[in-house]
Amino acid sequence: MSSPSAVPLQVEHRASLRDHNSFGLPALAQTLVRVKSDADVRRVVDHPEYGRAPKFILGGGSNVVLTRDVAAIVVKVEVAGRRLLRETADAWIVEFGAGESWHGAVAWTLEQGWPGLENLALIPGSVGAAPVQNIGAYGVELKDRFESLDAVDLVTGRGVTLDAAACRFGYRDSVFKQGLAGKSVITRVRLRLPRPWQPVLGYLDLERKVAETGNAHPDASTIFEWICAIRRHKLPDPGLIGNAGSFFKNPVVSAEQCRDIIGRDPEIVHYPLPDGTVKLAAGWLIDACGWKGKSVGRAGVYEKQALVLVNRGGASGAEVVTLARAIQESVYGRFGIRLEPEPVIL
Ligand SMILES: Cc1cc2nc3c(=O)[nH]c(=O)nc-3n(C[C@H](O)[C@H](O)[C@H](O)COP(=O)(O)OP(=O)(O)OC[C@H]3O[C@@H](n4cnc5c(N)ncnc54)[C@H](O)[C@@H]3O)c2cc1C
């Protein structure tokens, strides 16, 4: 049997990234390396040419805006694998290779009879990127189902296992967007699916489904179907209309700032948080500034959801960023709030 190092690294030069980003933006990677194991990542680190060069880690490309060709070595994470690691009285612990599709992972756990991820159905991208921004939807965040992950350092090649505390999860945030940004390749993620399963239904769209169907006790597969239907109705399919999901984070303001805004705009959609601060709906702020359905060049604001910027066909990353800046300026001008982009802008 040949040793792993005898298998050549899969490298492409001047590789088109158009099919590797959900916005469908044009850009070339000078060098793209596909890593399928921890050993592959170490071989990139030890490589005489690539080892010391800057690198960009790419999963499914559903949370990036490519504004130019990428000079850094693009490390495309394709580590495969999924398994039940252990089953205890209070949880199923499942492990996935970072290159597995997130939605595929959600669907597979449900097929196996291990519920808990259903509220996170249909989020595009890879399992490995899920901890990076602590993905969340419909009342559940990755951190609520997280056990641990393995990562390989891009400078030393050393492997580490991090638990939730070490990942420092926050709202669309983790250590992989802070101190470890771009420095560590996540290769495997382990999730904890608690037993007994408890449905998470305290979200307006799901409450509506309960009311519509008269089913007050849906099982996990039903919630999965509901989530898929809600998302298909609200969000553009990146296969048809290029986009990166929510383009801006929901801003968090002080209670005083919120009262001030309510004084001027009583309709503002806001959610008080346990620490006394208030989360505002970024989509509402953008809509209030009249952006829904508008375009700048070939980039536009989705007609059904002002938080989603779309590629209307042939847009460049620069057009998307120009549109995003114009939105930020008008929201700041009217509400005094700076919207922060959610995707990574390269
Ligand atoms: C239609 C649509 C709907 C969406 N809905 C949601 C939603 O409901 N909730 C939500 O949270 N997000 C949502 N997103 C955003 C996106 O799906 C998630 O952020 C997803 O986790 C990105 O996965 P990816 O593999 O495509 O990551 P990429 O876009 O490839 O990368 C994103 C970031 O993670 C880093 N990264 C990727 N893989 C790794 C790795 N293995 N190790 C270390 N760093 C890595 C990259 O360097 C980059 O900084 C949506 C996007 C779209 C297009």
PDB file of N, CA, C and O in Angstrom, residues 92 108-115:
ATOM      1  N   TRP A  92     -26.656  11.650  20.960  1.00  0.00           N
ATOM      2  CA  TRP A  92     -25.920  10.981  19.884  1.00  0.00           C
ATOM      3  C   TRP A  92     -24.779  11.933  19.515  1.00  0.00           C
ATOM      4  O   TRP A  92     -25.024  13.129  19.291  1.00  0.00           O
ATOM      5  N   TRP A 108     -28.992  13.431   6.598  1.00  0.00           N
ATOM      6  CA  TRP A 108     -28.502  12.094   6.946  1.00  0.00           C
ATOM      7  C   TRP A 108     -28.799  11.757   8.412  1.00  0.00           C
ATOM      8  O   TRP A 108     -29.264  10.659   8.720  1.00  0.00           O
ATOM      9  N   THR A 109     -28.566  12.720   9.330  1.00  0.00           N
ATOM     10  CA  THR A 109     -28.827  12.429  10.749  1.00  0.00           C
ATOM     11  C   THR A 109     -30.313  12.101  10.960  1.00  0.00           C
ATOM     12  O   THR A 109     -30.657  11.172  11.692  1.00  0.00           O
ATOM     13  N   LEU A 110     -31.168  12.839  10.259  1.00  0.00           N
ATOM     14  CA  LEU A 110     -32.607  12.574  10.415  1.00  0.00           C
ATOM     15  C   LEU A 110     -32.960  11.190   9.870  1.00  0.00           C
ATOM     16  O   LEU A 110     -33.736  10.451  10.479  1.00  0.00           O
ATOM     17  N   GLU A 111     -32.373  10.843   8.709  1.00  0.00           N
ATOM     18  CA  GLU A 111     -32.628   9.505   8.133  1.00  0.00           C
ATOM     19  C   GLU A 111     -32.214   8.395   9.104  1.00  0.00           C
ATOM     20  O   GLU A 111     -32.827   7.351   9.164  1.00  0.00           O
ATOM     21  N   GLN A 112     -31.134   8.665   9.866  1.00  0.00           N
ATOM     22  CA  GLN A 112     -30.642   7.653  10.810  1.00  0.00           C
ATOM     23  C   GLN A 112     -31.495   7.601  12.081  1.00  0.00           C
ATOM     24  O   GLN A 112     -31.283   6.740  12.927  1.00  0.00           O
ATOM     25  N   GLY A 113     -32.403   8.582  12.250  1.00  0.00           N
ATOM     26  CA  GLY A 113     -33.231   8.614  13.463  1.00  0.00           C
ATOM     27  C   GLY A 113     -32.583   9.393  14.591  1.00  0.00           C
ATOM     28  O   GLY A 113     -32.881   9.155  15.761  1.00  0.00           O
ATOM     29  N   TRP A 114     -31.652  10.310  14.248  1.00  0.00           N
ATOM     30  CA  TRP A 114     -30.990  11.139  15.265  1.00  0.00           C
ATOM     31  C   TRP A 114     -31.390  12.596  15.031  1.00  0.00           C
ATOM     32  O   TRP A 114     -30.717  13.339  14.301  1.00  0.00           O
ATOM     33  N   PRO A 115     -32.466  13.051  15.641  1.00  0.00           N
ATOM     34  CA  PRO A 115     -32.942  14.415  15.384  1.00  0.00           C
ATOM     35  C   PRO A 115     -32.119  15.465  16.124  1.00  0.00           C
ATOM     36  O   PRO A 115     -31.309  15.124  16.987  1.00  0.00           O
TER      37      PRO A 115
END
